[in-house]
Every structure is written in C-alpha cells, then in structure tokens.
Amino acid sequence: MASTKVAAPTIRQTNMLIGGKWQESLGGKRFPTVNPVNEKVIADVPDGNEADVDAAVKAARTAFESGPWNKMDARDRGRLMNKLADLMETNLDELAALETLDNGKPIRDSKTADLPLAIDCLRYYAGWADKLSGDTIPIRGNYFCYTRREPVGVAGQIIPWNFPILMAAWKWGPALAAGCTIVMKPAEQTPLTCLRMAELAQEAGIPDGVINVVTGYGQTGAAIVKHPGVDKIAFTGHYETAQKIMVDAAGTLKRLTFELGGKSPNVVFADADLDAAVAGAEFGLFFNQGQCCCAGSRLFVEQPIYDKFVDKLVARAKTRKLGDPFDPKTTQGPQVDSDQFQKIMSYIDKGKTEGAHCLTGGTRFGDEGFFIEPTVFANVTDNMSIARDEIFGPVLSVLPFKNADEIIERANSTYYGLAAAVWTRDVAKAHKFAASVRAGTVWVNCYDVFDAAAPFGGFKMSGMGRECGEIGLSNYTELKTVTMSLT
Ligand code: NAI
Ligand code: MG
C-alpha cells in the first residue's frame, strides 16, 4: 500500500432508507456520529422512532408479501446480490475510507480485511440463492411427502459498530439469498457505511422495500424487536442486550439468532513454533483495537516458555503503530467512543489494583481521541476481572499453565464460548484440545481466520445459532412439509 495518507471521503448519504425513499425521522430528531480520532461530529443522522420502525416494517412486509423479491427467479436474486458486491468492489476505496472515518479503524484494515470479507460474503450467499432445495421423504402409506425451504419473512437485523460493513454483509447475505426482506439498524456509533451500502443496493436494482435501514439508538432496535410484523431478529452485540431482546421478542415468539461476546482462550504449548504463536497472540488480541468478539483475550502460555514468550510478546506489542488511521502505516487506531474508552481504562485500573503486572501500555495514547496504548498484563490469575470479563480493547492478559490436563478445565471456566486457539506441533494434543474446548470456533496454529463458508457463533453465553456457511442461511428459512395423497 502506498505510504501517502488516504483522503477522507465525501459523505453522500445521511438520511435513512424506508420503502425505497431516503427520509428524515417522522419525529424530526437527528443525532451525531463522532470521529473517534478527534471527538468532532462527522454528521447527523435521523433518530428513528417507533413510527419510523413501523413504516420500515410495513415496507418490508409489502415487499415480502406482494413484492417481487421472494417470488423472483432465484437466479435473478443471486444476480442482483452479485451486482451489489460488484458495486462495493468498484467503490471499495470510498467505502473503506468512510468506515475508517466513522469507526477509527486503520485504513489498511478497512481495505484489506473488512471490505474484501464483506464482498466475498455477499458473493458466497448470492451463489446459494438458487440452491435452496428440500427433501423427498419416504413416509408410511400411499403418499408423496416433500419439504420446501421458504424464507422466514421480514428479518430485523441489529448490528454493532466494530465491523459495520462486514456485519451488514453477514446479515444481508443469507437474508437476501433466502428471499427475506430486511429492516436493519446499524449501531449509533457507526451508521454511515450501512447507509452508503443501502444506496449501492438501490443502484444494483434490489427492489424498494427489500432493504430498509433505520438509524437510531437502542430504543430504535427495541422497536424492531417488539414489532409484530417482524418474523426474526438477528443480533450482534452484548449478551445483556440479547437478554433484553429475548424478553421483548417473547410476545411474538420471534426466531432469534445471537452473536455475542467472548473471553476466548488462546493456548500456547511449549512445543509450539514460538514466533508464529507470538505473532498470532498479538494479532488475535490487538487486531481492530481489540474490539473483536473473538479476541484471544485470555492468553495461556505453558510454564517452560512463559518468560521467554512474554518478553517477545511485549517487544512485539511495542512495535504497534498508533495514530492517524488514514495513514497506511498505522496499525492501531482509536477505540470507537468515549464509553468504550472509559470501560477499557477502568479494566486497566482493575488489573493493576488486583495485582497483575502491567508490562507495557496501560495508559491513554496522546491527548486527543480515544487511543489506548497496547497493554500487556502478566502474572494474571483466573479470578481477576481482566481474566473473566470481556474488555473489548487492546488489553491482553497472559496466564501461565502447567499441562494439557489442567488447561482444558481452565479454558472452559468461563460463561462465554465463542472461540479458542491452540498452538502446538503435536497433532494429537491439538485435536484433543479442539474436541474438549467448549467454543464455536477453534483455530489451530492460526487465529482470526474467517471465511463466509465457515460457520461462526457461540456456545454458552456467546450466542445462539450460527452465521456464515449453509447453516447461516438455514436461520433465514422455515421448513415446510407437504404431504400429498396418491390414492
Ligand atoms: P450493544 O449490545 O448495546 O449494542 C449493539 C447494537 O444493539 C447497537 O446497534 C445498539 O443500538 C443495539 N441495541 C442496544 N440496546 C438495544 C435493545 N434494548 N434492543 C435492541 N437493540 C439494542 O453493545 P454496546 O453498548 O455497543 O457495547 C457494549 C459491549 O458489548 C462492548 O464493550 C463489548 O463488550 C460488547 N460488544 C460485543 C460485540 C460483538 O461483536 N459480539 C459488538 C459490540 C459490542
Ligand atoms: Mg449499549
């Protein structure tokens, strides 16, 4: 990537999309989205209220029930999805810059990770649009019995701010392929790229009402969850929000899928390729400013290599380049907002008072924006807050362990179960760990390897259901059994 600073993008769209029209909120209110680099307002977007949500749900219902989307030839649906992916690729530089502006993530990540993964996800699911087939079932008696996979209906999709474009693609891809229509609420911290994607979806020719975007805070999300015209909720965010969503969705028994947080164990055995494991530990935690649901935030290192490993890790953490995310050399930008910044700083304080050793970082970087120095805590014990709670920031806890038997129990001693990783040259040890750890994804000698085809989601309080892959599509379908008499 060239070393010159990338220019900030032009903001094209700051209204929300309901039934093909770009609108203000019916309540007339707007709210600001803030640049985390300098804490200045970037733009104002509508604060969607219940009436706006109602209008969006009605538009989505109409598009579902009488619009062309789910009745369209499935191959044409796939073609329109591919067209959206193509338009995102054509406008990759602009979308990446807008993502960096709104979220603060380094431009090199927006360009080489977020955008390519999002485009790939839409293309992957575009390919599924015409491959949703049912079964023929040999039942007792003189009958012909078969199943059909039909779209679940209107999908309410509520996403967070850590990967705004990618989360939108993970949600739109399977919903559109299945023939569902959508009411999406992007996170209040990062609404801009979702609005731009919705513009591109219009340009691609996806019919009015198929994708509706309502901007707003949590209460806008809650209005979507409670609305009787919504059939399913797909949510990514905090488990406490998911708990509220379950309660709010109970009245209408909506289908629910959740992708929540984690405290993922990253386990390094003494026989591992040390440098690869150090690099994996750094990437697995500090990528995206530590704002990853699957961050390897509990780093367990086997005792014989513990000291050497920690030295190398600290040296590596110190090489991270903080600063202007529009500089292609920057590897770490600011945290997304002041709430996240405060939360992380309070965990750093807790780590220090609970007796962990802060070997590097532990402070704010600069005096403007929400930057935090890459922080490594050693001598962490299992019961400390920094080893138990999701911090969602650039704070890595390193814990020593004795042997393979002990580590499984400690790795599983958490209410989360999103991801885990193991570093070893011993194949049997790797498989044993993979089979015993209670987590939805296990990486062996790698970290954060994502693919639209590979299911992702959590055990325990890290989620319900899976996204990506064929199973991600199934969550947007209802199975219908048809039985016909042959007499
Ligand atoms: P959050 O769960 O409050 O927000 C995520 C989305 O849910 C946003 O769009 C928000 O407006 C919406 N929302 C909030 N309350 C709602 C409600 N009652 N009904 C429906 N929608 C609602 O997460 P927040 O406050 O942004 O971050 C808090 C913590 O959550 C983070 O520090 C991190 O630990 C975790 N988190 C995990 C994520 C993940 O990828 N699993 C992503 C973002 C946050
Ligand atoms: Mg919140």
mmCIF file of C-alpha atoms in Angstrom, residues 151-390:
data_model
loop_
_atom_site.group_PDB
_atom_site.id
_atom_site.type_symbol
_atom_site.label_atom_id
_atom_site.label_comp_id
_atom_site.label_asym_id
_atom_site.label_seq_id
_atom_site.Cartn_x
_atom_site.Cartn_y
_atom_site.Cartn_z
ATOM 1 C CA PRO A 151 -37.956 -17.519 3.585
ATOM 2 C CA VAL A 152 -38.750 -16.760 7.216
ATOM 3 C CA GLY A 153 -40.214 -13.371 6.222
ATOM 4 C CA VAL A 154 -39.173 -9.951 7.477
ATOM 5 C CA ALA A 155 -35.806 -10.047 9.230
ATOM 6 C CA GLY A 156 -34.947 -7.417 11.843
ATOM 7 C CA GLN A 157 -31.174 -7.076 11.939
ATOM 8 C CA ILE A 158 -29.363 -5.164 14.663
ATOM 9 C CA ILE A 159 -25.630 -4.765 14.340
ATOM 10 C CA PRO A 160 -22.712 -3.301 16.334
ATOM 11 C CA TRP A 161 -20.001 -0.808 15.485
ATOM 12 C CA ASN A 162 -16.829 -2.946 15.476
ATOM 13 C CA PHE A 163 -17.205 -4.225 11.881
ATOM 14 C CA PRO A 164 -20.075 -2.152 10.469
ATOM 15 C CA ILE A 165 -19.780 -3.122 6.788
ATOM 16 C CA LEU A 166 -18.871 -6.732 7.441
ATOM 17 C CA MET A 167 -21.699 -7.217 9.946
ATOM 18 C CA ALA A 168 -24.163 -5.729 7.450
ATOM 19 C CA ALA A 169 -22.917 -8.161 4.785
ATOM 20 C CA TRP A 170 -23.116 -11.142 7.187
ATOM 21 C CA LYS A 171 -26.733 -10.224 7.854
ATOM 22 C CA TRP A 172 -27.870 -9.168 4.379
ATOM 23 C CA GLY A 173 -26.185 -12.073 2.533
ATOM 24 C CA PRO A 174 -28.177 -15.015 3.934
ATOM 25 C CA ALA A 175 -31.406 -12.995 4.333
ATOM 26 C CA LEU A 176 -31.421 -11.860 0.699
ATOM 27 C CA ALA A 177 -30.417 -15.282 -0.627
ATOM 28 C CA ALA A 178 -33.282 -16.903 1.292
ATOM 29 C CA GLY A 179 -35.782 -14.378 -0.106
ATOM 30 C CA CYS A 180 -36.364 -12.441 3.118
ATOM 31 C CA THR A 181 -36.785 -8.683 3.350
ATOM 32 C CA ILE A 182 -34.877 -6.602 5.854
ATOM 33 C CA VAL A 183 -35.161 -3.877 8.468
ATOM 34 C CA MET A 184 -31.639 -3.121 9.622
ATOM 35 C CA LYS A 185 -30.488 -0.910 12.438
ATOM 36 C CA PRO A 186 -26.797 -0.043 12.302
ATOM 37 C CA ALA A 187 -25.022 0.910 15.524
ATOM 38 C CA GLU A 188 -25.454 4.509 16.644
ATOM 39 C CA GLN A 189 -21.661 4.959 16.660
ATOM 40 C CA THR A 190 -21.210 3.932 13.006
ATOM 41 C CA PRO A 191 -24.277 4.424 10.803
ATOM 42 C CA LEU A 192 -22.629 5.886 7.697
ATOM 43 C CA THR A 193 -21.351 2.878 5.758
ATOM 44 C CA CYS A 194 -24.614 0.972 6.125
ATOM 45 C CA LEU A 195 -26.457 3.919 4.570
ATOM 46 C CA ARG A 196 -23.971 4.013 1.698
ATOM 47 C CA MET A 197 -24.301 0.241 1.187
ATOM 48 C CA ALA A 198 -28.077 0.658 1.029
ATOM 49 C CA GLU A 199 -27.579 3.290 -1.696
ATOM 50 C CA LEU A 200 -25.463 0.834 -3.642
ATOM 51 C CA ALA A 201 -28.139 -1.846 -3.141
ATOM 52 C CA GLN A 202 -30.637 0.533 -4.773
ATOM 53 C CA GLU A 203 -28.188 1.209 -7.590
ATOM 54 C CA ALA A 204 -27.774 -2.557 -8.047
ATOM 55 C CA GLY A 205 -31.524 -2.807 -8.641
ATOM 56 C CA ILE A 206 -32.575 -4.560 -5.439
ATOM 57 C CA PRO A 207 -36.285 -3.617 -5.313
ATOM 58 C CA ASP A 208 -37.681 -0.952 -2.977
ATOM 59 C CA GLY A 209 -38.622 -2.211 0.473
ATOM 60 C CA VAL A 210 -36.312 -5.240 0.364
ATOM 61 C CA ILE A 211 -33.605 -3.476 2.376
ATOM 62 C CA ASN A 212 -34.748 -0.806 4.829
ATOM 63 C CA VAL A 213 -32.297 0.946 7.135
ATOM 64 C CA VAL A 214 -33.485 2.753 10.264
ATOM 65 C CA THR A 215 -30.806 4.644 12.171
ATOM 66 C CA GLY A 216 -31.067 5.225 15.903
ATOM 67 C CA TYR A 217 -30.070 4.110 19.387
ATOM 68 C CA GLY A 218 -31.020 1.023 21.381
ATOM 69 C CA GLN A 219 -34.670 2.029 21.642
ATOM 70 C CA THR A 220 -34.937 2.010 17.848
ATOM 71 C CA GLY A 221 -33.608 -1.546 17.961
ATOM 72 C CA ALA A 222 -36.110 -2.433 20.676
ATOM 73 C CA ALA A 223 -38.971 -1.126 18.497
ATOM 74 C CA ILE A 224 -37.885 -3.506 15.736
ATOM 75 C CA VAL A 225 -37.713 -6.394 18.225
ATOM 76 C CA LYS A 226 -41.226 -5.723 19.553
ATOM 77 C CA HIS A 227 -42.878 -5.143 16.177
ATOM 78 C CA PRO A 228 -45.375 -7.934 15.330
ATOM 79 C CA GLY A 229 -44.603 -7.579 11.618
ATOM 80 C CA VAL A 230 -41.037 -8.827 12.106
ATOM 81 C CA ASP A 231 -40.516 -12.601 11.948
ATOM 82 C CA LYS A 232 -36.925 -12.951 13.011
ATOM 83 C CA ILE A 233 -34.245 -10.987 14.826
ATOM 84 C CA ALA A 234 -30.546 -11.390 14.091
ATOM 85 C CA PHE A 235 -28.450 -9.511 16.618
ATOM 86 C CA THR A 236 -24.753 -8.991 17.250
ATOM 87 C CA GLY A 237 -23.587 -7.205 20.389
ATOM 88 C CA HIS A 238 -23.529 -7.579 24.174
ATOM 89 C CA TYR A 239 -25.203 -10.538 25.891
ATOM 90 C CA GLU A 240 -27.129 -8.199 28.192
ATOM 91 C CA THR A 241 -28.729 -6.630 25.119
ATOM 92 C CA ALA A 242 -29.519 -10.135 23.823
ATOM 93 C CA GLN A 243 -31.228 -10.890 27.138
ATOM 94 C CA LYS A 244 -33.454 -7.816 26.704
ATOM 95 C CA ILE A 245 -34.161 -8.844 23.123
ATOM 96 C CA MET A 246 -35.282 -12.304 24.272
ATOM 97 C CA VAL A 247 -37.728 -10.720 26.675
ATOM 98 C CA ASP A 248 -39.004 -8.211 24.111
ATOM 99 C CA ALA A 249 -39.339 -10.908 21.440
ATOM 100 C CA ALA A 250 -41.243 -13.293 23.707
ATOM 101 C CA GLY A 251 -44.613 -11.686 22.983
ATOM 102 C CA THR A 252 -44.422 -12.599 19.323
ATOM 103 C CA LEU A 253 -42.129 -15.653 19.640
ATOM 104 C CA LYS A 254 -39.732 -14.391 17.010
ATOM 105 C CA ARG A 255 -36.920 -16.549 15.713
ATOM 106 C CA LEU A 256 -33.695 -15.351 17.299
ATOM 107 C CA THR A 257 -30.050 -15.640 16.391
ATOM 108 C CA PHE A 258 -27.388 -14.010 18.520
ATOM 109 C CA GLU A 259 -23.697 -13.489 18.004
ATOM 110 C CA LEU A 260 -22.362 -12.172 21.298
ATOM 111 C CA GLY A 261 -19.089 -11.625 23.061
ATOM 112 C CA GLY A 262 -16.311 -13.776 24.396
ATOM 113 C CA LYS A 263 -13.305 -14.267 26.592
ATOM 114 C CA SER A 264 -11.556 -16.602 24.235
ATOM 115 C CA PRO A 265 -8.646 -18.757 25.423
ATOM 116 C CA ASN A 266 -5.550 -18.702 23.235
ATOM 117 C CA VAL A 267 -3.383 -21.596 24.409
ATOM 118 C CA VAL A 268 0.329 -21.884 23.622
ATOM 119 C CA PHE A 269 2.065 -25.187 24.399
ATOM 120 C CA ALA A 270 5.814 -25.316 24.954
ATOM 121 C CA ASP A 271 6.359 -27.259 21.711
ATOM 122 C CA ALA A 272 4.755 -24.547 19.547
ATOM 123 C CA ASP A 273 6.503 -22.519 16.855
ATOM 124 C CA LEU A 274 7.253 -19.688 19.238
ATOM 125 C CA ASP A 275 7.472 -16.770 16.808
ATOM 126 C CA ALA A 276 4.323 -17.811 14.979
ATOM 127 C CA ALA A 277 2.485 -18.095 18.314
ATOM 128 C CA VAL A 278 3.719 -14.680 19.451
ATOM 129 C CA ALA A 279 2.557 -13.128 16.181
ATOM 130 C CA GLY A 280 -0.780 -14.955 16.494
ATOM 131 C CA ALA A 281 -1.215 -13.787 20.079
ATOM 132 C CA GLU A 282 -0.593 -10.176 19.080
ATOM 133 C CA PHE A 283 -2.912 -10.302 16.057
ATOM 134 C CA GLY A 284 -5.537 -12.346 17.895
ATOM 135 C CA LEU A 285 -5.959 -9.667 20.530
ATOM 136 C CA PHE A 286 -4.862 -6.295 19.149
ATOM 137 C CA PHE A 287 -6.487 -6.561 15.702
ATOM 138 C CA ASN A 288 -9.250 -3.970 15.334
ATOM 139 C CA GLN A 289 -8.081 -2.228 18.550
ATOM 140 C CA GLY A 290 -9.087 -5.329 20.495
ATOM 141 C CA GLN A 291 -12.730 -4.728 19.561
ATOM 142 C CA CYS A 292 -13.407 -8.279 18.380
ATOM 143 C CA CYS A 293 -15.998 -10.654 19.786
ATOM 144 C CA CYS A 294 -13.492 -13.490 19.292
ATOM 145 C CA ALA A 295 -10.413 -11.652 20.650
ATOM 146 C CA GLY A 296 -7.901 -14.047 22.216
ATOM 147 C CA SER A 297 -8.076 -12.147 25.479
ATOM 148 C CA ARG A 298 -7.015 -14.997 27.794
ATOM 149 C CA LEU A 299 -3.576 -15.975 26.616
ATOM 150 C CA PHE A 300 -2.424 -19.179 28.367
ATOM 151 C CA VAL A 301 1.282 -19.992 27.962
ATOM 152 C CA GLU A 302 2.851 -23.260 29.177
ATOM 153 C CA GLN A 303 5.261 -22.664 32.030
ATOM 154 C CA PRO A 304 8.619 -23.697 30.470
ATOM 155 C CA ILE A 305 8.324 -20.987 27.783
ATOM 156 C CA TYR A 306 6.308 -18.430 29.753
ATOM 157 C CA ASP A 307 9.051 -15.852 30.455
ATOM 158 C CA LYS A 308 10.593 -16.014 27.006
ATOM 159 C CA PHE A 309 7.176 -15.791 25.364
ATOM 160 C CA VAL A 310 6.102 -12.788 27.420
ATOM 161 C CA ASP A 311 9.358 -10.932 26.573
ATOM 162 C CA LYS A 312 8.822 -11.475 22.868
ATOM 163 C CA LEU A 313 5.164 -10.534 23.088
ATOM 164 C CA VAL A 314 5.856 -7.282 24.927
ATOM 165 C CA ALA A 315 8.550 -6.363 22.379
ATOM 166 C CA ARG A 316 6.058 -7.019 19.599
ATOM 167 C CA ALA A 317 3.240 -5.075 21.238
ATOM 168 C CA LYS A 318 5.583 -2.083 21.458
ATOM 169 C CA THR A 319 6.077 -2.086 17.684
ATOM 170 C CA ARG A 320 2.390 -1.405 17.029
ATOM 171 C CA LYS A 321 1.972 1.922 15.287
ATOM 172 C CA LEU A 322 -0.753 4.081 16.793
ATOM 173 C CA GLY A 323 -2.004 7.249 15.176
ATOM 174 C CA ASP A 324 -3.998 8.647 12.278
ATOM 175 C CA PRO A 325 -5.985 5.714 10.849
ATOM 176 C CA PHE A 326 -5.829 7.324 7.389
ATOM 177 C CA ASP A 327 -2.059 6.802 7.380
ATOM 178 C CA PRO A 328 -1.497 3.407 5.676
ATOM 179 C CA LYS A 329 1.345 2.659 8.108
ATOM 180 C CA THR A 330 -0.930 2.905 11.160
ATOM 181 C CA THR A 331 -1.776 -0.467 12.691
ATOM 182 C CA GLN A 332 -3.858 0.740 15.638
ATOM 183 C CA GLY A 333 -6.497 3.465 15.680
ATOM 184 C CA PRO A 334 -8.659 4.843 18.491
ATOM 185 C CA GLN A 335 -11.371 2.932 20.366
ATOM 186 C CA VAL A 336 -14.801 3.633 18.913
ATOM 187 C CA ASP A 337 -16.203 6.031 21.502
ATOM 188 C CA SER A 338 -15.853 7.552 24.919
ATOM 189 C CA ASP A 339 -17.938 4.804 26.637
ATOM 190 C CA GLN A 340 -15.665 2.073 25.304
ATOM 191 C CA PHE A 341 -12.569 4.136 26.167
ATOM 192 C CA GLN A 342 -13.752 4.597 29.775
ATOM 193 C CA LYS A 343 -14.713 0.933 30.126
ATOM 194 C CA ILE A 344 -11.282 -0.231 28.959
ATOM 195 C CA MET A 345 -9.384 2.252 31.129
ATOM 196 C CA SER A 346 -11.374 1.088 34.153
ATOM 197 C CA TYR A 347 -10.376 -2.533 33.432
ATOM 198 C CA ILE A 348 -6.733 -1.457 33.181
ATOM 199 C CA ASP A 349 -7.082 0.122 36.642
ATOM 200 C CA LYS A 350 -8.715 -3.046 37.990
ATOM 201 C CA GLY A 351 -5.889 -5.171 36.573
ATOM 202 C CA LYS A 352 -3.342 -3.014 38.367
ATOM 203 C CA THR A 353 -5.185 -2.977 41.702
ATOM 204 C CA GLU A 354 -5.917 -6.714 41.558
ATOM 205 C CA GLY A 355 -2.163 -7.334 41.357
ATOM 206 C CA ALA A 356 -1.411 -8.173 37.722
ATOM 207 C CA HIS A 357 1.866 -6.823 36.293
ATOM 208 C CA CYS A 358 1.376 -4.227 33.575
ATOM 209 C CA LEU A 359 4.440 -4.807 31.369
ATOM 210 C CA THR A 360 3.659 -2.309 28.633
ATOM 211 C CA GLY A 361 0.957 0.255 27.875
ATOM 212 C CA GLY A 362 -1.716 0.822 30.488
ATOM 213 C CA THR A 363 -2.249 4.450 29.524
ATOM 214 C CA ARG A 364 -4.007 6.678 27.054
ATOM 215 C CA PHE A 365 -2.048 7.497 23.888
ATOM 216 C CA GLY A 366 -1.904 11.207 23.014
ATOM 217 C CA ASP A 367 -4.287 13.820 24.376
ATOM 218 C CA GLU A 368 -6.990 13.774 21.731
ATOM 219 C CA GLY A 369 -9.316 10.983 20.601
ATOM 220 C CA PHE A 370 -9.898 7.580 22.180
ATOM 221 C CA PHE A 371 -6.465 5.999 21.730
ATOM 222 C CA ILE A 372 -5.147 3.448 24.245
ATOM 223 C CA GLU A 373 -1.600 2.065 24.306
ATOM 224 C CA PRO A 374 -1.344 -1.667 23.557
ATOM 225 C CA THR A 375 -1.387 -3.140 27.046
ATOM 226 C CA VAL A 376 0.020 -6.471 28.250
ATOM 227 C CA PHE A 377 -0.628 -7.807 31.748
ATOM 228 C CA ALA A 378 1.451 -10.723 33.046
ATOM 229 C CA ASN A 379 1.014 -12.773 36.233
ATOM 230 C CA VAL A 380 -2.726 -12.698 35.729
ATOM 231 C CA THR A 381 -4.760 -15.229 37.704
ATOM 232 C CA ASP A 382 -8.043 -16.832 36.642
ATOM 233 C CA ASN A 383 -10.207 -14.959 39.130
ATOM 234 C CA MET A 384 -9.095 -11.399 38.233
ATOM 235 C CA SER A 385 -11.635 -9.221 36.407
ATOM 236 C CA ILE A 386 -9.257 -8.812 33.453
ATOM 237 C CA ALA A 387 -9.239 -12.614 33.069
ATOM 238 C CA ARG A 388 -13.012 -13.001 33.389
ATOM 239 C CA ASP A 389 -14.788 -10.081 31.729
ATOM 240 C CA GLU A 390 -14.872 -9.042 28.107
#
